[in-house]
């Protein structure tokens, strides 16, 4: 008992080496990040509601297409957050403060260069997005307005990925909550002010996003840099040392491919949805917002799994890994079941808040059970992503994502001709379930290899 109490105390004190995983430790990371991430779908709800209140399906559809384009662009760079979290968590477990700072600087430099490149290449990116999504002329005009305002947030948005990855790698959920709340809070207030009250519509929603990202990046950098111990500061030669950059670029490559395939799956769903007409496309966009609510809700526990599994590997302490995996799995599946039940009971009321268009509401009601189920089918996938990111098993994440996508494409080819939009939603749920199961199968072997190598 004394040893356990010592390990628990050390876990909260942030000391390197063995530590004991408790519910309190898990939720010190998961709860703040859940609250922080919930502001993101809340932002999506507000943006959808602002545009939906204008009463035109083409505006809502244009916002949906534009949002998918930015998912394709920005979330493809999610490796900046994921790789940073895993590498920082492992350095944290080793007690290597200098390497923690070095990982931050590497990620931030990559983020800023990538963000500038995104802005420069925006005309090409927009043309590619139109080719992929193939919206009608009216929807394209709305998407164009939204895209060329929001793209200005590129450097700040990607810098925020690096900053968030650093604080999550250290298990500092409260700072993550502060930054997410700041970014999305500013965005929400300005979206209502500019988009609805001042009547700027879609352009106002996009400018609100730009403002929130820029202010969030400046505040996040100030917080992180201000807390660095200058005695542990690495020089530029150490930051960009070849032996350090090579594994980071390998992680970035694998996670980028994995993220791109994930986005391709969602883009394929939206692209197929366009063939069912603008009303069904708008209804699917509303329901995907509900799916994102569940996703960000479960991401808090996935973040706890990232930090704790990465830290346990850095500390070379297998008991913490096993206990973190078991406890976060129980919490994830339990909360996912409750989330599904809540959406089944109250989902139609949420649809009414999001749009006033009667035809969009009617279609959304019909497919609500499928959207509600995504919380349960996606719970294991979210959790396994956290485990594999923290452990930096990026190649397995990439390969299993590709395998799940192939199975997803086959399911859509079989189901959609028979069941239409029902088949589309069934395919999404199968895709989420397969992702989690495929990764779970690999955990015992990969964990055994990782801890043997660490000894």
Short mmCIF file of C-alpha atoms in Angstrom, two decimals:
data_model
loop_
_atom_site.label_atom_id
_atom_site.label_comp_id
_atom_site.label_asym_id
_atom_site.label_seq_id
_atom_site.Cartn_x
_atom_site.Cartn_y
_atom_site.Cartn_z
CA UNK A 1 0.00 0.00 0.00
CA UNK A 2 2.83 2.40 0.83
CA UNK A 3 4.45 1.75 -2.55
CA UNK A 4 1.18 2.40 -4.34
CA UNK A 5 0.62 5.65 -2.46
CA UNK A 6 4.16 6.75 -3.35
CA UNK A 7 3.63 5.98 -7.04
CA UNK A 8 0.31 7.84 -7.04
CA UNK A 9 1.89 10.87 -5.42
CA UNK A 10 4.77 10.80 -7.93
CA UNK A 11 2.32 10.56 -10.81
CA UNK A 12 0.70 13.84 -9.80
CA UNK A 13 4.02 15.47 -8.99
CA UNK A 14 5.22 14.83 -12.53
CA UNK A 15 8.33 12.85 -11.55
CA UNK A 16 9.99 10.50 -14.07
CA UNK A 17 9.95 6.75 -13.61
CA UNK A 18 7.22 4.34 -12.40
CA UNK A 19 3.82 5.79 -11.55
CA UNK A 20 0.39 4.52 -10.55
CA UNK A 21 -2.64 5.16 -12.76
CA UNK A 22 -5.80 6.22 -10.92
CA UNK A 23 -9.18 7.55 -11.97
CA UNK A 24 -8.12 10.91 -10.59
CA UNK A 25 -5.02 10.94 -12.80
CA UNK A 26 -7.01 9.90 -15.88
CA UNK A 27 -9.66 12.56 -15.38
CA UNK A 28 -7.13 15.27 -14.53
CA UNK A 29 -6.26 14.96 -18.23
CA UNK A 30 -9.51 13.71 -19.74
CA UNK A 31 -12.04 16.02 -18.09
CA UNK A 32 -10.43 19.36 -18.98
CA UNK A 33 -9.77 18.15 -22.53
CA UNK A 34 -13.31 16.81 -22.89
CA UNK A 35 -14.64 20.21 -21.86
CA UNK A 36 -12.17 21.92 -24.18
CA UNK A 37 -12.92 19.69 -27.14
CA UNK A 38 -16.66 20.02 -26.59
CA UNK A 39 -16.27 23.68 -27.47
CA UNK A 40 -15.26 22.60 -30.99
CA UNK A 41 -18.50 20.78 -31.88
CA UNK A 42 -20.31 23.53 -30.00
CA UNK A 43 -18.66 25.89 -32.45
CA UNK A 44 -19.84 23.64 -35.28
CA UNK A 45 -23.34 23.70 -33.85
CA UNK A 46 -23.27 27.50 -33.64
CA UNK A 47 -21.89 27.93 -37.16
CA UNK A 48 -24.49 25.52 -38.54
CA UNK A 49 -27.24 27.23 -36.55
CA UNK A 50 -26.16 30.72 -37.69
CA UNK A 51 -26.22 29.71 -41.35
CA UNK A 52 -29.24 27.42 -40.86
CA UNK A 53 -31.23 30.35 -39.44
CA UNK A 54 -30.89 32.07 -42.81
CA UNK A 55 -33.36 29.46 -44.06
CA UNK A 56 -31.59 28.44 -47.30
CA UNK A 57 -30.42 24.87 -47.93
CA UNK A 58 -27.72 26.04 -50.39
CA UNK A 59 -26.03 28.16 -47.68
CA UNK A 60 -26.01 25.24 -45.25
CA UNK A 61 -24.75 22.87 -47.94
CA UNK A 62 -22.04 25.37 -48.96
CA UNK A 63 -20.85 25.64 -45.37
CA UNK A 64 -20.79 21.83 -45.13
CA UNK A 65 -18.69 21.48 -48.29
CA UNK A 66 -16.32 24.22 -47.13
CA UNK A 67 -15.94 22.59 -43.72
CA UNK A 68 -15.04 19.27 -45.36
CA UNK A 69 -12.41 21.04 -47.48
CA UNK A 70 -10.79 22.42 -44.36
CA UNK A 71 -10.95 19.04 -42.72
CA UNK A 72 -9.03 17.71 -45.70
CA UNK A 73 -6.46 20.49 -45.48
CA UNK A 74 -5.93 21.14 -41.78
CA UNK A 75 -6.67 17.77 -40.26
CA UNK A 76 -4.23 16.20 -42.71
CA UNK A 77 -1.67 18.06 -40.58
CA UNK A 78 -2.97 16.50 -37.38
CA UNK A 79 0.38 14.73 -37.15
CA UNK A 80 1.69 18.01 -35.73
CA UNK A 81 -0.42 17.45 -32.63
CA UNK A 82 -0.32 13.66 -32.49
CA UNK A 83 3.43 13.16 -33.01
CA UNK A 84 4.20 16.02 -30.61
CA UNK A 85 2.00 14.48 -27.92
CA UNK A 86 3.57 11.04 -28.19
CA UNK A 87 7.18 12.25 -28.28
CA UNK A 88 6.70 14.74 -25.44
CA UNK A 89 4.89 12.15 -23.31
CA UNK A 90 7.75 9.68 -23.68
CA UNK A 91 10.35 12.36 -22.92
CA UNK A 92 8.23 13.31 -19.91
CA UNK A 93 8.27 9.71 -18.70
CA UNK A 94 12.09 9.68 -18.99
CA UNK A 95 12.35 13.03 -17.21
CA UNK A 96 14.10 14.58 -20.23
CA UNK A 97 13.07 18.26 -20.05
CA UNK A 98 15.47 19.39 -22.75
CA UNK A 99 14.01 16.99 -25.31
CA UNK A 100 10.50 18.13 -24.42
CA UNK A 101 11.44 21.68 -25.40
CA UNK A 102 13.23 20.47 -28.52
CA UNK A 103 10.14 18.56 -29.71
CA UNK A 104 8.05 21.70 -29.22
CA UNK A 105 10.36 23.86 -31.35
CA UNK A 106 10.59 21.25 -34.11
CA UNK A 107 6.82 20.98 -34.29
CA UNK A 108 6.23 24.73 -34.19
CA UNK A 109 8.68 25.45 -37.02
CA UNK A 110 7.11 22.72 -39.18
CA UNK A 111 3.64 24.09 -38.37
CA UNK A 112 4.44 27.67 -39.38
CA UNK A 113 6.12 26.69 -42.65
CA UNK A 114 3.24 24.35 -43.48
CA UNK A 115 0.65 27.04 -42.68
CA UNK A 116 2.28 29.56 -44.99
CA UNK A 117 2.46 26.94 -47.74
CA UNK A 118 -1.26 26.23 -47.34
CA UNK A 119 -2.11 29.93 -47.83
CA UNK A 120 0.15 30.23 -50.89
CA UNK A 121 -1.33 27.12 -52.47
CA UNK A 122 -4.93 27.97 -51.57
CA UNK A 123 -6.17 28.52 -55.17
CA UNK A 124 -4.95 25.05 -56.15
CA UNK A 125 -6.36 23.53 -52.98
CA UNK A 126 -9.75 25.11 -53.63
CA UNK A 127 -9.84 23.83 -57.20
CA UNK A 128 -8.95 20.34 -56.00
CA UNK A 129 -11.68 20.56 -53.37
CA UNK A 130 -14.27 21.51 -55.98
CA UNK A 131 -13.19 18.61 -58.14
CA UNK A 132 -13.56 16.18 -55.23
CA UNK A 133 -16.85 17.52 -53.90
CA UNK A 134 -18.50 18.57 -57.19
CA UNK A 135 -21.14 20.87 -55.62
CA UNK A 136 -23.75 22.69 -57.69
CA UNK A 137 -23.19 26.26 -58.87
CA UNK A 138 -25.09 27.90 -56.00
CA UNK A 139 -23.36 25.78 -53.36
CA UNK A 140 -19.97 26.44 -55.00
CA UNK A 141 -20.42 30.22 -54.70
CA UNK A 142 -21.09 29.93 -50.96
CA UNK A 143 -18.14 27.59 -50.49
CA UNK A 144 -15.80 29.96 -52.34
CA UNK A 145 -16.65 32.85 -50.00
CA UNK A 146 -16.13 30.72 -46.91
CA UNK A 147 -12.90 29.13 -48.15
CA UNK A 148 -10.91 32.22 -49.14
CA UNK A 149 -11.62 33.99 -45.86
CA UNK A 150 -10.95 31.04 -43.59
CA UNK A 151 -7.74 29.93 -45.34
CA UNK A 152 -6.01 32.98 -43.82
CA UNK A 153 -5.99 31.17 -40.48
CA UNK A 154 -3.58 28.52 -41.85
CA UNK A 155 -0.34 29.36 -39.99
CA UNK A 156 -2.13 30.05 -36.69
CA UNK A 157 -4.33 26.95 -36.92
CA UNK A 158 -1.35 24.64 -37.47
CA UNK A 159 0.68 26.37 -34.76
CA UNK A 160 -2.18 25.59 -32.39
CA UNK A 161 -1.77 21.89 -33.24
CA UNK A 162 1.87 21.97 -32.13
CA UNK A 163 1.09 23.95 -28.96
CA UNK A 164 -1.78 21.64 -27.97
CA UNK A 165 0.35 18.56 -28.65
CA UNK A 166 3.01 19.84 -26.28
CA UNK A 167 0.68 20.55 -23.36
CA UNK A 168 -1.14 17.23 -23.86
CA UNK A 169 2.14 15.34 -23.91
CA UNK A 170 2.87 16.76 -20.46
CA UNK A 171 -0.61 15.87 -19.23
CA UNK A 172 -1.52 19.53 -18.66
CA UNK A 173 -5.20 19.24 -19.43
CA UNK A 174 -6.10 22.49 -17.71
CA UNK A 175 -3.91 24.50 -20.10
CA UNK A 176 -5.39 22.62 -23.03
CA UNK A 177 -8.86 23.50 -21.77
CA UNK A 178 -7.90 27.16 -21.43
CA UNK A 179 -6.57 27.36 -24.98
CA UNK A 180 -9.43 25.44 -26.60
CA UNK A 181 -11.98 27.53 -24.74
CA UNK A 182 -10.24 30.75 -25.75
CA UNK A 183 -10.01 29.80 -29.44
CA UNK A 184 -13.52 28.46 -29.78
CA UNK A 185 -15.11 30.95 -27.40
CA UNK A 186 -13.88 33.89 -29.47
CA UNK A 187 -14.96 32.06 -32.59
CA UNK A 188 -18.48 31.41 -31.28
CA UNK A 189 -19.08 34.97 -30.11
CA UNK A 190 -17.80 36.49 -33.35
CA UNK A 191 -19.68 33.96 -35.48
CA UNK A 192 -22.97 35.07 -33.93
CA UNK A 193 -21.99 38.75 -34.05
CA UNK A 194 -20.58 38.85 -37.57
CA UNK A 195 -22.59 36.12 -39.23
CA UNK A 196 -26.04 36.71 -37.78
CA UNK A 197 -26.32 40.07 -36.01
CA UNK A 198 -24.30 42.09 -38.53
CA UNK A 199 -25.60 39.96 -41.39
CA UNK A 200 -22.25 38.98 -42.92
CA UNK A 201 -23.44 35.39 -43.26
CA UNK A 202 -20.89 32.77 -44.30
CA UNK A 203 -18.10 35.35 -44.62
CA UNK A 204 -18.65 36.42 -41.01
CA UNK A 205 -18.50 32.80 -39.81
CA UNK A 206 -15.17 32.33 -41.63
CA UNK A 207 -13.64 35.55 -40.26
CA UNK A 208 -14.65 34.54 -36.75
CA UNK A 209 -12.61 31.35 -37.17
CA UNK A 210 -9.55 33.28 -38.35
CA UNK A 211 -9.68 35.63 -35.37
CA UNK A 212 -10.06 32.82 -32.84
CA UNK A 213 -7.12 30.83 -34.26
CA UNK A 214 -4.75 33.82 -34.32
CA UNK A 215 -5.51 34.94 -30.76
CA UNK A 216 -5.31 31.35 -29.52
CA UNK A 217 -1.90 30.77 -31.13
CA UNK A 218 -0.42 33.95 -29.64
CA UNK A 219 -1.78 33.15 -26.18
CA UNK A 220 -0.68 29.51 -26.35
CA UNK A 221 2.86 30.39 -27.36
CA UNK A 222 3.12 32.96 -24.58
CA UNK A 223 1.98 30.41 -21.98
CA UNK A 224 4.25 27.59 -23.14
CA UNK A 225 7.35 29.69 -23.71
CA UNK A 226 6.86 31.57 -20.45
CA UNK A 227 6.97 28.29 -18.49
CA UNK A 228 10.17 26.95 -20.07
CA UNK A 229 13.18 26.59 -17.79
CA UNK A 230 15.95 28.35 -19.70
CA UNK A 231 18.53 26.05 -18.11
CA UNK A 232 17.03 23.16 -20.09
CA UNK A 233 16.82 25.06 -23.38
CA UNK A 234 18.27 23.08 -26.33
CA UNK A 235 20.41 24.82 -28.93
CA UNK A 236 19.37 24.85 -32.57
CA UNK A 237 21.82 22.10 -33.43
CA UNK A 238 20.10 19.80 -30.93
CA UNK A 239 16.64 20.81 -32.10
CA UNK A 240 17.38 19.98 -35.72
CA UNK A 241 19.77 17.08 -35.14
CA UNK A 242 19.39 14.46 -37.87
CA UNK A 243 18.95 11.58 -35.44
CA UNK A 244 16.03 13.43 -33.82
CA UNK A 245 14.40 14.70 -37.00
CA UNK A 246 14.37 11.33 -38.77
CA UNK A 247 12.03 9.51 -36.35
CA UNK A 248 9.83 12.60 -36.07
CA UNK A 249 9.41 12.84 -39.83
CA UNK A 250 8.68 9.11 -39.91
CA UNK A 251 5.93 9.60 -37.34
CA UNK A 252 4.62 12.64 -39.18
CA UNK A 253 4.52 10.75 -42.48
CA UNK A 254 2.61 7.78 -41.09
CA UNK A 255 0.16 9.88 -39.08
CA UNK A 256 -0.40 12.21 -42.05
CA UNK A 257 -1.26 9.24 -44.28
CA UNK A 258 -3.55 7.87 -41.57
CA UNK A 259 -5.26 11.26 -41.16
CA UNK A 260 -5.63 11.71 -44.90
CA UNK A 261 -7.26 8.29 -45.27
CA UNK A 262 -9.61 9.09 -42.38
CA UNK A 263 -10.58 12.36 -44.04
CA UNK A 264 -10.97 10.56 -47.36
CA UNK A 265 -13.54 8.33 -45.68
CA UNK A 266 -15.55 11.34 -44.47
CA UNK A 267 -15.10 13.14 -47.78
CA UNK A 268 -16.36 10.07 -49.62
CA UNK A 269 -19.44 10.13 -47.42
CA UNK A 270 -20.09 13.80 -48.22
CA UNK A 271 -19.34 13.26 -51.91
CA UNK A 272 -21.81 10.39 -52.13
CA UNK A 273 -24.29 12.45 -50.11
CA UNK A 274 -24.30 15.11 -52.85
CA UNK A 275 -25.84 12.54 -55.21
CA UNK A 276 -28.91 12.37 -52.96
CA UNK A 277 -29.63 16.09 -53.46
CA UNK A 278 -29.04 19.28 -51.42
CA UNK A 279 -31.66 18.51 -48.79
CA UNK A 280 -30.17 15.11 -47.88
CA UNK A 281 -26.68 16.61 -48.07
CA UNK A 282 -27.72 19.34 -45.62
CA UNK A 283 -29.36 16.78 -43.30
CA UNK A 284 -26.22 14.63 -43.33
CA UNK A 285 -24.17 17.72 -42.47
CA UNK A 286 -26.38 18.36 -39.44
CA UNK A 287 -26.05 14.72 -38.35
CA UNK A 288 -22.28 14.72 -38.84
CA UNK A 289 -22.15 17.64 -36.42
CA UNK A 290 -23.82 15.36 -33.89
CA UNK A 291 -21.23 12.66 -34.63
CA UNK A 292 -18.49 15.20 -33.97
CA UNK A 293 -20.05 16.03 -30.60
CA UNK A 294 -19.61 12.39 -29.59
CA UNK A 295 -16.13 12.27 -31.12
CA UNK A 296 -14.76 15.25 -29.26
CA UNK A 297 -16.46 14.06 -26.10
CA UNK A 298 -14.56 10.74 -26.27
CA UNK A 299 -11.33 12.40 -27.38
CA UNK A 300 -10.71 13.56 -23.81
CA UNK A 301 -10.26 9.95 -22.68
CA UNK A 302 -8.20 9.23 -25.79
CA UNK A 303 -5.92 12.11 -24.79
CA UNK A 304 -5.52 10.59 -21.34
CA UNK A 305 -4.60 7.29 -23.00
CA UNK A 306 -2.05 9.11 -25.20
CA UNK A 307 -0.26 10.74 -22.32
CA UNK A 308 -0.34 7.80 -19.92
CA UNK A 309 0.70 5.12 -22.41
CA UNK A 310 3.45 7.34 -23.84
CA UNK A 311 4.65 8.22 -20.37
CA UNK A 312 4.64 4.58 -19.28
CA UNK A 313 6.79 3.60 -22.27
CA UNK A 314 9.18 6.47 -21.57
CA UNK A 315 9.38 5.31 -17.94
CA UNK A 316 9.70 1.64 -19.06
CA UNK A 317 6.91 0.68 -16.64
CA UNK A 318 4.46 -1.90 -18.07
CA UNK A 319 1.99 -1.97 -15.13
CA UNK A 320 1.06 1.68 -15.78
CA UNK A 321 0.47 0.91 -19.47
CA UNK A 322 -1.82 -2.03 -18.76
CA UNK A 323 -3.79 -0.23 -16.08
CA UNK A 324 -4.20 2.92 -18.20
CA UNK A 325 -5.47 0.87 -21.14
CA UNK A 326 -7.96 -1.08 -19.04
CA UNK A 327 -9.36 1.90 -17.15
CA UNK A 328 -9.67 4.25 -20.12
CA UNK A 329 -11.38 1.48 -22.12
CA UNK A 330 -14.02 0.96 -19.43
CA UNK A 331 -14.73 4.68 -19.16
CA UNK A 332 -14.80 5.18 -22.94
CA UNK A 333 -17.27 2.39 -23.67
CA UNK A 334 -19.52 3.32 -20.74
CA UNK A 335 -19.71 6.98 -21.66
CA UNK A 336 -20.20 6.12 -25.33
CA UNK A 337 -23.23 4.00 -24.47
CA UNK A 338 -24.73 6.87 -22.48
CA UNK A 339 -24.03 9.29 -25.32
CA UNK A 340 -25.79 7.05 -27.84
CA UNK A 341 -28.80 6.78 -25.55
CA UNK A 342 -28.93 10.56 -25.09
CA UNK A 343 -28.91 11.18 -28.85
CA UNK A 344 -31.63 8.59 -29.40
CA UNK A 345 -33.81 10.35 -26.84
CA UNK A 346 -33.06 13.99 -27.60
CA UNK A 347 -31.42 14.06 -31.05
CA UNK A 348 -34.50 15.33 -32.88
CA UNK A 349 -34.67 18.33 -30.54
CA UNK A 350 -31.05 19.12 -31.38
CA UNK A 351 -31.85 18.98 -35.09
CA UNK A 352 -34.58 21.57 -34.52
CA UNK A 353 -32.01 23.89 -32.95
CA UNK A 354 -29.59 23.47 -35.84
CA UNK A 355 -31.91 24.21 -38.74
CA UNK A 356 -35.31 25.81 -39.35
CA UNK A 357 -35.74 24.25 -42.82
CA UNK A 358 -38.67 21.77 -42.55
CA UNK A 359 -37.42 19.51 -45.36
CA UNK A 360 -33.93 19.24 -43.84
CA UNK A 361 -35.42 18.48 -40.42
CA UNK A 362 -37.62 15.68 -41.78
CA UNK A 363 -34.69 13.93 -43.47
CA UNK A 364 -32.44 14.34 -40.42
CA UNK A 365 -35.06 12.73 -38.15
CA UNK A 366 -35.09 9.65 -40.37
CA UNK A 367 -31.35 9.03 -40.12
CA UNK A 368 -30.83 10.15 -36.51
CA UNK A 369 -30.48 6.57 -35.11
CA UNK A 370 -27.46 5.97 -37.34
CA UNK A 371 -25.79 9.19 -36.15
CA UNK A 372 -26.52 8.29 -32.52
CA UNK A 373 -24.88 4.87 -32.97
CA UNK A 374 -21.57 6.41 -34.08
CA UNK A 375 -20.66 7.23 -30.47
CA UNK A 376 -20.71 3.54 -29.56
CA UNK A 377 -19.13 2.17 -32.73
CA UNK A 378 -16.43 4.86 -32.65
CA UNK A 379 -15.47 4.60 -28.95
CA UNK A 380 -12.84 1.88 -29.41
CA UNK A 381 -11.41 3.61 -32.48
CA UNK A 382 -10.90 6.87 -30.58
CA UNK A 383 -9.29 5.07 -27.65
CA UNK A 384 -6.96 2.96 -29.81
CA UNK A 385 -5.86 6.09 -31.67
CA UNK A 386 -4.82 7.53 -28.30
CA UNK A 387 -2.89 4.40 -27.30
CA UNK A 388 -1.04 4.13 -30.61
CA UNK A 389 -0.24 7.86 -30.72
CA UNK A 390 1.17 7.84 -27.20
CA UNK A 391 3.21 4.73 -27.93
CA UNK A 392 4.28 6.22 -31.32
CA UNK A 393 3.24 3.03 -33.13
CA UNK A 394 2.46 5.10 -36.18
CA UNK A 395 3.09 2.48 -38.85
CA UNK A 396 0.41 0.23 -37.38
CA UNK A 397 -2.03 3.16 -37.25
CA UNK A 398 -1.39 3.83 -40.91
CA UNK A 399 -1.73 0.22 -42.04
CA UNK A 400 -4.87 -0.53 -40.05
CA UNK A 401 -6.50 2.66 -41.26
CA UNK A 402 -5.84 1.61 -44.85
CA UNK A 403 -7.30 -1.84 -44.17
CA UNK A 404 -10.42 -0.36 -42.57
CA UNK A 405 -10.86 2.08 -45.47
CA UNK A 406 -10.74 -0.70 -48.03
CA UNK A 407 -13.40 -2.62 -46.08
CA UNK A 408 -15.44 0.61 -45.81
CA UNK A 409 -15.32 1.20 -49.56
CA UNK A 410 -16.49 -2.36 -50.20
CA UNK A 411 -19.33 -1.93 -47.69
CA UNK A 412 -20.48 1.28 -49.39
CA UNK A 413 -20.40 -0.36 -52.81
CA UNK A 414 -22.63 -3.15 -51.52
CA UNK A 415 -24.99 -1.22 -49.23
CA UNK A 416 -25.73 2.06 -51.03
CA UNK A 417 -27.31 0.62 -54.18
CA UNK A 418 -29.75 -1.31 -51.97
CA UNK A 419 -30.32 1.00 -48.98
CA UNK A 420 -29.38 4.48 -50.26
CA UNK A 421 -28.52 6.97 -47.51
CA UNK A 422 -29.20 4.31 -44.87
CA UNK A 423 -26.42 2.26 -46.47
CA UNK A 424 -24.12 5.29 -46.36
CA UNK A 425 -24.60 5.67 -42.59
CA UNK A 426 -24.33 1.91 -42.00
CA UNK A 427 -21.01 1.94 -43.84
CA UNK A 428 -19.71 4.75 -41.64
CA UNK A 429 -20.56 2.81 -38.48
CA UNK A 430 -18.84 -0.31 -39.83
CA UNK A 431 -15.75 1.75 -40.68
CA UNK A 432 -15.52 3.15 -37.15
CA UNK A 433 -15.95 -0.28 -35.59
CA UNK A 434 -13.34 -1.92 -37.82
CA UNK A 435 -10.76 0.74 -37.05
CA UNK A 436 -10.95 0.05 -33.33
CA UNK A 437 -10.99 -3.74 -33.60
CA UNK A 438 -8.07 -3.91 -36.05
CA UNK A 439 -5.86 -1.83 -33.73
CA UNK A 440 -6.91 -3.64 -30.56
CA UNK A 441 -5.76 -6.95 -32.01
CA UNK A 442 -2.21 -5.57 -32.33
CA UNK A 443 -1.87 -4.15 -28.80
CA UNK A 444 -0.58 -7.23 -26.89
CA UNK A 445 2.25 -7.94 -29.34
CA UNK A 446 3.30 -4.32 -29.75
CA UNK A 447 3.28 -3.66 -26.01
CA UNK A 448 5.44 -6.71 -25.34
CA UNK A 449 7.95 -5.53 -27.95
CA UNK A 450 8.01 -1.95 -26.66
CA UNK A 451 8.69 -2.85 -23.04
CA UNK A 452 11.29 -5.48 -23.93
CA UNK A 453 13.13 -2.82 -25.95
CA UNK A 454 12.90 -0.34 -23.05
CA UNK A 455 14.52 -2.68 -20.53
#
